[in-house]
Amino acid sequence: MKVYVIGIGLIGGSMVLDIKGRYPEAIIFGIDNNDKHVQEAIDLGVVDQEGKMEDLAKADFVIVSVPVDVAMIVLPKVLDLVGEKTIVFEVGSTKKPICEAVANHPKRRNFIATHPIAGTEFSGPSAAIRGLFQGKTNIICEVEKTAFKLQEKALNLFSSIGMRIRYMDPVSHDKHIAYVSHLSHISSFMLGKTVMNKEKDEQDIFDMAGSGFESTVRLAKSSPAMWTPIFKQNKEHVLETLEEYIANLSRFRDLLKEEDYNAIFEEMESTNKIKEILNGLTIKK
Amino acid sequence: MKVYVIGIGLIGGSMVLDIKGRYPEAIIFGIDNNDKHVQEAIDLGVVDQEGKMEDLAKADFVIVSVPVDVAMIVLPKVLDLVGEKTIVFEVGSTKKPICEAVANHPKRRNFIATHPIAGTEFSGPSAAIRGLFQGKTNIICEVEKTAFKLQEKALNLFSSIGMRIRYMDPVSHDKHIAYVSHLSHISSFMLGKTVMNKEKDEQDIFDMAGSGFESTVRLAKSSPAMWTPIFKQNKEHVLETLEEYIANLSRFRDLLKEEDYNAIFEEMESTNKIKEILNGLTIKK
C-alpha cells in the first residue's frame, strides 16, 4: 500500500502516523514544498521516504494536507497525475471552494472532500502525533461524486484510524464550521492581542494569568499561514459570525454600562447550557 | 489548629483539602448559607464538621470564599467575631472594593486580602479538588495593613500548599485581572451565546465542534452568581477591556470586509508571540 502525503504537518503527519500504525506494510511517501520538512519528517519517522509528484500514478492514497489556498492549486495537479485506483483526499477547513476547484476535473471521481475535526494549535512535522483522530468526526462532502469503490476504500481507512463519519453538503459545512471553529480562532487571536497591547510588561500577564486565560487564548498560537486563507475562502460566513459575536459583546457592554446586573446574570445563565453540549463532546472522545 | 471555611465551594473547599493534607491535625469547620452544601462537604470529606459563626473567636484561620458581593457583607461581620490571633482571608477576584469594605474596621489587622489565581469552571463542594494551588500565584494586597505575626502565619500557610506569593496594590490588581481573567470570561460566554443562538440544532455543534471550540468556550460554564458581582465591582476596568476587545474584533472584521489579507496575516502573526508568554505559564505550573 502506497500512501502519499502532500504537506507534512499536524494533520497530514498525524494521519500517516496512524495509517502506518494500522497498516505496517504501508510505505509512506512525503512531499512538501519545504525540503527541511521532508527531512525532518523522515528523521521523526513520520514518513518513510521522499515522494515525487510524477510517481502519484502508483499511489493508493494521496492525502493533500496543505493550507486551503495551496490546496486549490495543488489538488487539480494531483488529480492530473493519479492513477485509476488512487483515492485523493484533502483535509482543509473550507469545503465549498475546494469542491468547486475540482468540480469539472476529469478525475473528480478519484477525489473525496473531507474535514477531520481534529488538531492542536501546533504546526509542522513535529506537530504530528499518534491517535489524533481516535473518536473524532470526519465530515465528508459530496460523497456521491466519488467513485463507489474509492468511497469504500477511503471510508475503511478513516474507520481504521478511529474516525466517525458525517456527511454534509459543502455550503452547510462552511457555514457551521465558521461558528464552531473559525470564530473561536478570531475570538482567541483578538483576546491575545487585547491583553498583549495593554500589558506591555509581560511579567504581569505571566504572574496573574491562570488556566482560564490560557484556555481562551490557546488558539492564538495557531499558524497565520494556515488561517489567513481559511478566513479568505470562508469570508462571508466568517463575517456573519463575527458581526453576531461583536453584537453580543456590545450588548453585554451596554448592560454593564447601564448596570443591568439581572440581565447580565441571565446572559450568563442562559449560556451555561453549553455545559451539556460540551459534556456531549467529552463523551464523544 | 482550627480552620473555618465560609462558603464551601471550589476555592474554599480545595484550600481546606490541601490544608488538611498538610496539617492532618487541623479541624476544618464549614459554614455555608446553603445547608445542603455543608452536609455534602462533610460527606465528601472536604470539611470535618459544621461550624458556627459565634465560635469564630477560637479560629486560627478563617477563609471567606463566597461571591464578592456576599464577601462585602460577610467579611466585616466575621471580623467583628474573630479573636486576637485569628487571621481572616478572602479569596475573591476583586480586591479594591473588599479592601475598602474593611479599611476602617477595628480588626483590619486580622485580615489579609488575597487572590489565589487558580480554579476551574466548576462550583460547589463537589468542585473542591486536591493540589489546586500547587505552583499557582497568590496575589496579596495591602499586606502592610495586616498584623506582622498574622502576615507570617498566612504566608506560611500559603507556602505550605505550594503557592507563590506576589504583592500588589488593589487598584493595579483589579485593572490587570480585568484583562487576564474577567475579559476571558466575557469573551467565552459571548462566544457560547453566539454559537448556541445560531445552531438551534445542537447536534450540529456536537458533531462539528473540536477541541478548539471546547477550549475557547470552557469558561462559559462558570457560575453567574459568582461572576455577576465581579463584573459589578470591577465595572470600570472590565468596560475598558471590553471596549478594546470589541475595537480589535471590529478592526479584524473591517480588514476581512476590505479583503486586506496581508493585514489579517500580520494581526495573527504579531499575536503569535503569546506562545512564549503561555510557555512561561506552563513552566510556572
GROMACS .gro file of N, CA and C in nm, chain B residues 165-262:
model
  294
  450ILE      N    1   0.390   3.377   4.608
  450ILE     CA    2   0.327   3.500   4.655
  450ILE      C    3   0.371   3.619   4.570
  451ARG      N    4   0.275   3.704   4.534
  451ARG     CA    5   0.306   3.831   4.468
  451ARG      C    6   0.229   3.940   4.538
  452TYR      N    7   0.293   4.054   4.562
  452TYR     CA    8   0.228   4.165   4.631
  452TYR      C    9   0.187   4.270   4.529
  453MET      N   10   0.075   4.330   4.549
  453MET     CA   11   0.021   4.425   4.452
  453MET      C   12  -0.077   4.518   4.524
  454ASP      N   13  -0.090   4.640   4.473
  454ASP     CA   14  -0.193   4.724   4.533
  454ASP      C   15  -0.329   4.686   4.471
  455PRO      N   16  -0.437   4.710   4.545
  455PRO     CA   17  -0.569   4.662   4.500
  455PRO      C   18  -0.612   4.719   4.364
  456VAL      N   19  -0.581   4.845   4.337
  456VAL     CA   20  -0.625   4.905   4.211
  456VAL      C   21  -0.552   4.839   4.093
  457SER      N   22  -0.422   4.820   4.106
  457SER     CA   23  -0.347   4.752   3.998
  457SER      C   24  -0.399   4.610   3.979
  458HIS      N   25  -0.423   4.543   4.091
  458HIS     CA   26  -0.478   4.408   4.080
  458HIS      C   27  -0.606   4.407   3.996
  459ASP      N   28  -0.699   4.495   4.032
  459ASP     CA   29  -0.830   4.493   3.966
  459ASP      C   30  -0.817   4.530   3.818
  460LYS      N   31  -0.724   4.618   3.787
  460LYS     CA   32  -0.704   4.659   3.648
  460LYS      C   33  -0.644   4.545   3.565
  461HIS      N   34  -0.538   4.484   3.615
  461HIS     CA   35  -0.472   4.377   3.539
  461HIS      C   36  -0.559   4.252   3.529
  462ILE      N   37  -0.627   4.221   3.639
  462ILE     CA   38  -0.706   4.097   3.638
  462ILE      C   39  -0.825   4.110   3.542
  463ALA      N   40  -0.870   4.233   3.518
  463ALA     CA   41  -0.977   4.254   3.420
  463ALA      C   42  -0.932   4.201   3.283
  464TYR      N   43  -0.804   4.225   3.250
  464TYR     CA   44  -0.752   4.179   3.120
  464TYR      C   45  -0.732   4.029   3.115
  465VAL      N   46  -0.664   3.975   3.216
  465VAL     CA   47  -0.624   3.834   3.204
  465VAL      C   48  -0.727   3.736   3.260
  466SER      N   49  -0.832   3.786   3.321
  466SER     CA   50  -0.933   3.691   3.370
  466SER      C   51  -1.076   3.733   3.336
  467HIS      N   52  -1.112   3.854   3.375
  467HIS     CA   53  -1.254   3.890   3.359
  467HIS      C   54  -1.293   3.896   3.211
  468LEU      N   55  -1.206   3.955   3.129
  468LEU     CA   56  -1.237   3.963   2.985
  468LEU      C   57  -1.249   3.824   2.921
  469SER      N   58  -1.161   3.733   2.961
  469SER     CA   59  -1.167   3.595   2.908
  469SER      C   60  -1.304   3.533   2.933
  470HIS      N   61  -1.359   3.561   3.050
  470HIS     CA   62  -1.490   3.503   3.081
  470HIS      C   63  -1.599   3.561   2.991
  471ILE      N   64  -1.594   3.691   2.970
  471ILE     CA   65  -1.696   3.752   2.882
  471ILE      C   66  -1.680   3.702   2.739
  472SER      N   67  -1.556   3.696   2.693
  472SER     CA   68  -1.531   3.650   2.555
  472SER      C   69  -1.585   3.508   2.537
  473SER      N   70  -1.569   3.428   2.639
  473SER     CA   71  -1.612   3.289   2.632
  473SER      C   72  -1.765   3.277   2.641
  474PHE      N   73  -1.824   3.351   2.735
  474PHE     CA   74  -1.971   3.349   2.747
  474PHE      C   75  -2.036   3.396   2.615
  475MET      N   76  -1.985   3.503   2.558
  475MET     CA   77  -2.049   3.557   2.438
  475MET      C   78  -2.023   3.468   2.317
  476LEU      N   79  -1.909   3.399   2.316
  476LEU     CA   80  -1.884   3.303   2.209
  476LEU      C   81  -1.985   3.188   2.219
  477GLY      N   82  -2.003   3.139   2.338
  477GLY     CA   83  -2.102   3.033   2.360
  477GLY      C   84  -2.241   3.078   2.317
  478LYS      N   85  -2.277   3.200   2.356
  478LYS     CA   86  -2.408   3.253   2.320
  478LYS      C   87  -2.424   3.262   2.168
  479THR      N   88  -2.323   3.318   2.101
  479THR     CA   89  -2.330   3.337   1.956
  479THR      C   90  -2.352   3.204   1.885
  480VAL      N   91  -2.277   3.104   1.925
  480VAL     CA   92  -2.288   2.975   1.858
  480VAL      C   93  -2.422   2.909   1.889
  481MET      N   94  -2.462   2.914   2.016
  481MET     CA   95  -2.589   2.849   2.052
  481MET      C   96  -2.708   2.916   1.987
  482ASN      N   97  -2.706   3.048   1.979
  482ASN     CA   98  -2.816   3.120   1.913
  482ASN      C   99  -2.832   3.075   1.769
  483LYS      N  100  -2.718   3.053   1.706
  483LYS     CA  101  -2.722   3.019   1.565
  483LYS      C  102  -2.756   2.874   1.543
  484GLU      N  103  -2.692   2.792   1.622
  484GLU     CA  104  -2.702   2.648   1.598
  484GLU      C  105  -2.814   2.591   1.684
  485LYS      N  106  -2.937   2.612   1.639
  485LYS     CA  107  -3.052   2.566   1.716
  485LYS      C  108  -3.048   2.415   1.732
  486ASP      N  109  -3.002   2.349   1.629
  486ASP     CA  110  -2.990   2.204   1.636
  486ASP      C  111  -2.855   2.171   1.699
  487GLU      N  112  -2.860   2.136   1.827
  487GLU     CA  113  -2.734   2.116   1.899
  487GLU      C  114  -2.648   2.006   1.841
  488GLN      N  115  -2.713   1.913   1.772
  488GLN     CA  116  -2.637   1.802   1.717
  488GLN      C  117  -2.528   1.852   1.621
  489ASP      N  118  -2.558   1.962   1.552
  489ASP     CA  119  -2.458   2.016   1.460
  489ASP      C  120  -2.333   2.062   1.535
  490ILE      N  121  -2.354   2.127   1.650
  490ILE     CA  122  -2.238   2.167   1.729
  490ILE      C  123  -2.166   2.043   1.777
  491PHE      N  124  -2.244   1.954   1.832
  491PHE     CA  125  -2.190   1.829   1.888
  491PHE      C  126  -2.097   1.761   1.789
  492ASP      N  127  -2.141   1.752   1.664
  492ASP     CA  128  -2.063   1.678   1.567
  492ASP      C  129  -1.946   1.757   1.507
  493MET      N  130  -1.960   1.887   1.501
  493MET     CA  131  -1.858   1.964   1.429
  493MET      C  132  -1.759   2.035   1.519
  494ALA      N  133  -1.792   2.045   1.647
  494ALA     CA  134  -1.702   2.119   1.734
  494ALA      C  135  -1.584   2.033   1.775
  495GLY      N  136  -1.468   2.091   1.773
  495GLY     CA  137  -1.348   2.019   1.813
  495GLY      C  138  -1.294   2.075   1.942
  496SER      N  139  -1.170   2.038   1.969
  496SER     CA  140  -1.109   2.078   2.095
  496SER      C  141  -1.085   2.229   2.101
  497GLY      N  142  -1.073   2.293   1.985
  497GLY     CA  143  -1.052   2.438   1.983
  497GLY      C  144  -1.173   2.511   2.038
  498PHE      N  145  -1.289   2.473   1.991
  498PHE     CA  146  -1.413   2.533   2.040
  498PHE      C  147  -1.429   2.505   2.189
  499GLU      N  148  -1.404   2.383   2.227
  499GLU     CA  149  -1.418   2.342   2.366
  499GLU      C  150  -1.330   2.428   2.457
  500SER      N  151  -1.211   2.454   2.411
  500SER     CA  152  -1.116   2.532   2.490
  500SER      C  153  -1.161   2.677   2.504
  501THR      N  154  -1.211   2.736   2.394
  501THR     CA  155  -1.247   2.877   2.399
  501THR      C  156  -1.380   2.902   2.472
  502VAL      N  157  -1.468   2.803   2.479
  502VAL     CA  158  -1.595   2.826   2.550
  502VAL      C  159  -1.599   2.763   2.689
  503ARG      N  160  -1.489   2.707   2.730
  503ARG     CA  161  -1.488   2.638   2.860
  503ARG      C  162  -1.540   2.729   2.972
  504LEU      N  163  -1.495   2.853   2.974
  504LEU     CA  164  -1.530   2.943   3.084
  504LEU      C  165  -1.679   2.982   3.083
  505ALA      N  166  -1.748   2.954   2.973
  505ALA     CA  167  -1.891   2.984   2.966
  505ALA      C  168  -1.972   2.890   3.055
  506LYS      N  169  -1.905   2.794   3.116
  506LYS     CA  170  -1.972   2.707   3.212
  506LYS      C  171  -1.969   2.768   3.352
  507SER      N  172  -1.899   2.879   3.369
  507SER     CA  173  -1.879   2.937   3.503
  507SER      C  174  -2.010   2.985   3.565
  508SER      N  175  -2.006   3.004   3.695
  508SER     CA  176  -2.126   3.039   3.772
  508SER      C  177  -2.164   3.187   3.758
  509PRO      N  178  -2.285   3.215   3.709
  509PRO     CA  179  -2.332   3.354   3.700
  509PRO      C  180  -2.340   3.421   3.837
  510ALA      N  181  -2.371   3.343   3.940
  510ALA     CA  182  -2.382   3.400   4.076
  510ALA      C  183  -2.247   3.450   4.125
  511MET      N  184  -2.142   3.386   4.080
  511MET     CA  185  -2.009   3.430   4.118
  511MET      C  186  -1.963   3.546   4.031
  512TRP      N  187  -1.995   3.539   3.901
  512TRP     CA  188  -1.936   3.635   3.808
  512TRP      C  189  -2.010   3.768   3.797
  513THR      N  190  -2.141   3.766   3.817
  513THR     CA  191  -2.215   3.894   3.808
  513THR      C  192  -2.158   3.998   3.907
  514PRO      N  193  -2.143   3.964   4.035
  514PRO     CA  194  -2.087   4.065   4.127
  514PRO      C  195  -1.941   4.102   4.097
  515ILE      N  196  -1.865   4.014   4.036
  515ILE     CA  197  -1.728   4.051   3.998
  515ILE      C  198  -1.734   4.160   3.891
  516PHE      N  199  -1.818   4.139   3.790
  516PHE     CA  200  -1.828   4.241   3.684
  516PHE      C  201  -1.881   4.373   3.742
  517LYS      N  202  -1.972   4.362   3.837
  517LYS     CA  203  -2.028   4.481   3.901
  517LYS      C  204  -1.918   4.557   3.977
  518GLN      N  205  -1.843   4.484   4.057
  518GLN     CA  206  -1.742   4.551   4.139
  518GLN      C  207  -1.625   4.604   4.057
  519ASN      N  208  -1.597   4.539   3.945
  519ASN     CA  209  -1.483   4.583   3.864
  519ASN      C  210  -1.530   4.647   3.733
  520LYS      N  211  -1.648   4.706   3.740
  520LYS     CA  212  -1.715   4.757   3.620
  520LYS      C  213  -1.626   4.844   3.530
  521GLU      N  214  -1.559   4.943   3.586
  521GLU     CA  215  -1.484   5.038   3.503
  521GLU      C  216  -1.372   4.969   3.427
  522HIS      N  217  -1.296   4.886   3.498
  522HIS     CA  218  -1.186   4.817   3.429
  522HIS      C  219  -1.238   4.716   3.326
  523VAL      N  220  -1.344   4.648   3.361
  523VAL     CA  221  -1.399   4.548   3.268
  523VAL      C  222  -1.452   4.618   3.143
  524LEU      N  223  -1.518   4.731   3.162
  524LEU     CA  224  -1.567   4.807   3.046
  524LEU      C  225  -1.452   4.848   2.955
  525GLU      N  226  -1.343   4.890   3.015
  525GLU     CA  227  -1.225   4.932   2.937
  525GLU      C  228  -1.173   4.815   2.851
  526THR      N  229  -1.159   4.699   2.914
  526THR     CA  230  -1.107   4.583   2.839
  526THR      C  231  -1.205   4.543   2.728
  527LEU      N  232  -1.333   4.552   2.760
  527LEU     CA  233  -1.436   4.509   2.666
  527LEU      C  234  -1.440   4.603   2.545
  528GLU      N  235  -1.425   4.733   2.569
  528GLU     CA  236  -1.421   4.830   2.458
  528GLU      C  237  -1.303   4.799   2.366
  529GLU      N  238  -1.189   4.768   2.426
  529GLU     CA  239  -1.070   4.741   2.345
  529GLU      C  240  -1.085   4.611   2.267
  530TYR      N  241  -1.144   4.513   2.334
  530TYR     CA  242  -1.165   4.383   2.267
  530TYR      C  243  -1.261   4.400   2.148
  531ILE      N  244  -1.370   4.472   2.171
  531ILE     CA  245  -1.466   4.495   2.063
  531ILE      C  246  -1.400   4.575   1.950
  532ALA      N  247  -1.317   4.672   1.984
  532ALA     CA  248  -1.247   4.751   1.881
  532ALA      C  249  -1.153   4.662   1.799
  533ASN      N  250  -1.082   4.573   1.865
  533ASN     CA  251  -0.991   4.482   1.793
  533ASN      C  252  -1.068   4.387   1.703
  534LEU      N  253  -1.179   4.335   1.753
  534LEU     CA  254  -1.262   4.245   1.671
  534LEU      C  255  -1.321   4.322   1.552
  535SER      N  256  -1.363   4.446   1.576
  535SER     CA  257  -1.423   4.525   1.468
  535SER      C  258  -1.319   4.557   1.361
  536ARG      N  259  -1.196   4.583   1.406
  536ARG     CA  260  -1.089   4.607   1.310
  536ARG      C  261  -1.064   4.482   1.224
  537PHE      N  262  -1.063   4.367   1.290
  537PHE     CA  263  -1.043   4.241   1.218
  537PHE      C  264  -1.155   4.222   1.116
  538ARG      N  265  -1.278   4.247   1.159
  538ARG     CA  266  -1.394   4.237   1.068
  538ARG      C  267  -1.377   4.331   0.948
  539ASP      N  268  -1.334   4.454   0.975
  539ASP     CA  269  -1.318   4.551   0.866
  539ASP      C  270  -1.209   4.505   0.768
  540LEU      N  271  -1.101   4.454   0.822
  540LEU     CA  272  -0.992   4.404   0.735
  540LEU      C  273  -1.043   4.291   0.647
  541LEU      N  274  -1.128   4.207   0.705
  541LEU     CA  275  -1.184   4.096   0.627
  541LEU      C  276  -1.280   4.149   0.520
  542LYS      N  277  -1.363   4.245   0.558
  542LYS     CA  278  -1.453   4.307   0.460
  542LYS      C  279  -1.377   4.368   0.345
  543GLU      N  280  -1.267   4.436   0.380
  543GLU     CA  281  -1.185   4.503   0.278
  543GLU      C  282  -1.091   4.405   0.206
  544GLU      N  283  -1.094   4.281   0.249
  544GLU     CA  284  -1.008   4.176   0.192
  544GLU      C  285  -0.860   4.212   0.200
  545ASP      N  286  -0.822   4.272   0.311
  545ASP     CA  287  -0.681   4.304   0.331
  545ASP      C  288  -0.614   4.186   0.405
  546TYR      N  289  -0.583   4.084   0.328
  546TYR     CA  290  -0.535   3.960   0.388
  546TYR      C  291  -0.393   3.969   0.441
  547ASN      N  292  -0.316   4.063   0.387
  547ASN     CA  293  -0.182   4.084   0.445
  547ASN      C  294  -0.195   4.135   0.588
   0.00000   0.00000   0.00000
